[in-house]
């Protein structure tokens, strides 16, 4: 079993930066890909960014490309999301997710096997 624990959320102002972390644990943690999703109140959960654990190919939602950077530390088994130039529309609960097996493009919720509990990001105007 894999456990994912997010941290790093908080209340910031427009234009500020935050770095989210997702610590993974489990007896044999070796994901094919990991990703970040977010869910704002009253809205569906949406894809934000993903990374292949080996090879480091990255994928981004269009509205965050150029502002957010996904990365990982495979020694610490930790996924990161560096968020710069934050906007009020980035306000949401952010979730990390992990996928075990190969997939061409891991950008939908159904592509992932394990999920964290989420961390709240609030951006005030």
mmCIF file of C-alpha atoms in Angstrom:
data_model
loop_
_atom_site.group_PDB
_atom_site.id
_atom_site.type_symbol
_atom_site.label_atom_id
_atom_site.label_comp_id
_atom_site.label_asym_id
_atom_site.label_seq_id
_atom_site.Cartn_x
_atom_site.Cartn_y
_atom_site.Cartn_z
ATOM 1 C CA UNK A 1 0.000 0.000 0.000
ATOM 2 C CA UNK A 2 1.142 3.566 -0.728
ATOM 3 C CA UNK A 3 0.499 6.552 1.498
ATOM 4 C CA UNK A 4 0.691 10.102 0.193
ATOM 5 C CA UNK A 5 0.816 13.118 2.494
ATOM 6 C CA UNK A 6 0.672 16.659 1.121
ATOM 7 C CA UNK A 7 1.989 19.760 2.869
ATOM 8 C CA UNK A 8 2.875 23.351 2.117
ATOM 9 C CA UNK A 9 -0.513 24.892 1.515
ATOM 10 C CA UNK A 10 -1.582 28.176 3.052
ATOM 11 C CA UNK A 11 -3.041 31.639 2.616
ATOM 12 C CA UNK A 12 -1.106 33.944 0.303
ATOM 13 C CA UNK A 13 -1.685 37.076 -1.768
ATOM 14 C CA UNK A 14 -1.885 37.473 -5.514
ATOM 15 C CA UNK A 15 1.576 37.207 -7.030
ATOM 16 C CA UNK A 16 3.050 35.228 -4.154
ATOM 17 C CA UNK A 17 4.658 31.796 -4.358
ATOM 18 C CA UNK A 18 4.135 28.504 -2.549
ATOM 19 C CA UNK A 19 5.792 25.113 -2.787
ATOM 20 C CA UNK A 20 3.686 22.057 -2.149
ATOM 21 C CA UNK A 21 5.236 18.767 -1.132
ATOM 22 C CA UNK A 22 3.872 15.242 -1.266
ATOM 23 C CA UNK A 23 5.722 12.654 0.791
ATOM 24 C CA UNK A 24 5.182 9.087 -0.337
ATOM 25 C CA UNK A 25 5.680 5.984 1.734
ATOM 26 C CA UNK A 26 5.049 2.331 1.241
ATOM 27 C CA UNK A 27 6.916 -0.919 1.241
ATOM 28 C CA UNK A 28 7.790 -0.804 -2.444
ATOM 29 C CA UNK A 29 7.137 2.687 -3.697
ATOM 30 C CA UNK A 30 8.022 2.848 -7.371
ATOM 31 C CA UNK A 31 5.452 4.874 -9.281
ATOM 32 C CA UNK A 32 5.293 5.239 -13.038
ATOM 33 C CA UNK A 33 3.956 8.763 -12.689
ATOM 34 C CA UNK A 34 2.765 11.222 -10.085
ATOM 35 C CA UNK A 35 0.532 14.209 -10.435
ATOM 36 C CA UNK A 36 -1.182 17.151 -8.811
ATOM 37 C CA UNK A 37 -4.875 17.848 -9.054
ATOM 38 C CA UNK A 38 -6.984 20.579 -7.484
ATOM 39 C CA UNK A 39 -10.573 21.103 -6.530
ATOM 40 C CA UNK A 40 -12.190 24.442 -5.866
ATOM 41 C CA UNK A 41 -15.478 24.714 -3.923
ATOM 42 C CA UNK A 42 -18.409 23.745 -6.113
ATOM 43 C CA UNK A 43 -16.194 22.587 -8.956
ATOM 44 C CA UNK A 44 -14.904 19.270 -10.196
ATOM 45 C CA UNK A 45 -11.405 18.108 -9.454
ATOM 46 C CA UNK A 46 -9.064 19.105 -12.291
ATOM 47 C CA UNK A 47 -5.619 18.148 -13.500
ATOM 48 C CA UNK A 48 -2.773 20.544 -12.692
ATOM 49 C CA UNK A 49 0.520 18.826 -13.492
ATOM 50 C CA UNK A 50 2.139 15.412 -13.776
ATOM 51 C CA UNK A 51 5.586 13.906 -14.069
ATOM 52 C CA UNK A 52 6.917 10.537 -15.097
ATOM 53 C CA UNK A 53 9.011 9.259 -12.219
ATOM 54 C CA UNK A 54 11.704 7.918 -14.573
ATOM 55 C CA UNK A 55 12.466 10.065 -17.569
ATOM 56 C CA UNK A 56 10.968 13.197 -15.982
ATOM 57 C CA UNK A 57 8.526 14.020 -18.788
ATOM 58 C CA UNK A 58 6.168 16.670 -17.453
ATOM 59 C CA UNK A 59 2.615 17.678 -18.302
ATOM 60 C CA UNK A 60 0.795 20.869 -17.309
ATOM 61 C CA UNK A 61 -2.632 22.356 -17.401
ATOM 62 C CA UNK A 62 -2.571 25.282 -19.813
ATOM 63 C CA UNK A 63 -3.522 27.896 -17.234
ATOM 64 C CA UNK A 64 -0.578 27.035 -14.963
ATOM 65 C CA UNK A 65 2.088 26.441 -17.591
ATOM 66 C CA UNK A 66 4.942 28.888 -17.065
ATOM 67 C CA UNK A 67 3.883 29.593 -13.468
ATOM 68 C CA UNK A 68 3.939 26.122 -11.854
ATOM 69 C CA UNK A 69 6.775 23.596 -11.911
ATOM 70 C CA UNK A 70 6.416 19.951 -10.952
ATOM 71 C CA UNK A 71 9.469 18.026 -9.788
ATOM 72 C CA UNK A 72 10.404 15.026 -7.726
ATOM 73 C CA UNK A 73 13.158 13.735 -5.481
ATOM 74 C CA UNK A 74 13.372 9.981 -5.914
ATOM 75 C CA UNK A 75 15.712 9.586 -2.939
ATOM 76 C CA UNK A 76 13.237 11.247 -0.589
ATOM 77 C CA UNK A 77 10.211 9.816 -2.446
ATOM 78 C CA UNK A 78 8.771 13.302 -2.529
ATOM 79 C CA UNK A 79 6.832 15.149 -5.187
ATOM 80 C CA UNK A 80 6.854 18.949 -5.368
ATOM 81 C CA UNK A 81 4.793 21.654 -6.996
ATOM 82 C CA UNK A 82 6.410 25.077 -7.118
ATOM 83 C CA UNK A 83 3.689 27.643 -7.679
ATOM 84 C CA UNK A 84 4.675 31.174 -8.665
ATOM 85 C CA UNK A 85 2.627 34.227 -9.600
ATOM 86 C CA UNK A 86 -0.390 32.821 -7.814
ATOM 87 C CA UNK A 87 -3.830 34.103 -8.731
ATOM 88 C CA UNK A 88 -7.141 33.981 -6.863
ATOM 89 C CA UNK A 89 -8.372 31.412 -9.394
ATOM 90 C CA UNK A 90 -5.648 29.047 -8.149
ATOM 91 C CA UNK A 91 -7.514 28.797 -4.840
ATOM 92 C CA UNK A 92 -8.377 25.148 -4.248
ATOM 93 C CA UNK A 93 -7.558 22.041 -2.307
ATOM 94 C CA UNK A 94 -4.521 20.454 -3.964
ATOM 95 C CA UNK A 95 -4.127 16.696 -4.099
ATOM 96 C CA UNK A 96 -1.200 14.557 -5.123
ATOM 97 C CA UNK A 97 -1.683 11.211 -6.785
ATOM 98 C CA UNK A 98 0.450 8.273 -7.855
ATOM 99 C CA UNK A 99 0.112 5.756 -10.652
ATOM 100 C CA UNK A 100 1.782 2.353 -10.560
ATOM 101 C CA UNK A 101 1.780 1.141 -14.155
ATOM 102 C CA UNK A 102 2.706 2.602 -17.547
ATOM 103 C CA UNK A 103 0.435 5.011 -19.338
ATOM 104 C CA UNK A 104 0.923 7.272 -22.308
ATOM 105 C CA UNK A 105 -0.291 10.567 -20.808
ATOM 106 C CA UNK A 106 -1.281 10.600 -17.104
ATOM 107 C CA UNK A 107 -3.596 13.608 -16.962
ATOM 108 C CA UNK A 108 -6.971 12.339 -15.746
ATOM 109 C CA UNK A 109 -8.138 11.263 -12.309
ATOM 110 C CA UNK A 110 -8.867 7.744 -13.502
ATOM 111 C CA UNK A 111 -5.199 7.324 -14.441
ATOM 112 C CA UNK A 112 -4.131 7.285 -10.775
ATOM 113 C CA UNK A 113 -4.192 4.556 -8.148
ATOM 114 C CA UNK A 114 -3.350 6.391 -4.921
ATOM 115 C CA UNK A 115 -4.374 9.781 -3.550
ATOM 116 C CA UNK A 116 -3.394 12.038 -0.689
ATOM 117 C CA UNK A 117 -5.801 13.868 1.601
ATOM 118 C CA UNK A 118 -5.122 17.302 0.132
ATOM 119 C CA UNK A 119 -3.704 20.629 1.241
ATOM 120 C CA UNK A 120 -5.574 23.936 0.964
ATOM 121 C CA UNK A 121 -4.208 26.834 -1.060
ATOM 122 C CA UNK A 122 -5.995 30.154 -0.752
ATOM 123 C CA UNK A 123 -4.930 33.154 -2.810
ATOM 124 C CA UNK A 124 -6.424 36.491 -1.806
ATOM 125 C CA UNK A 125 -6.719 39.402 -4.216
#
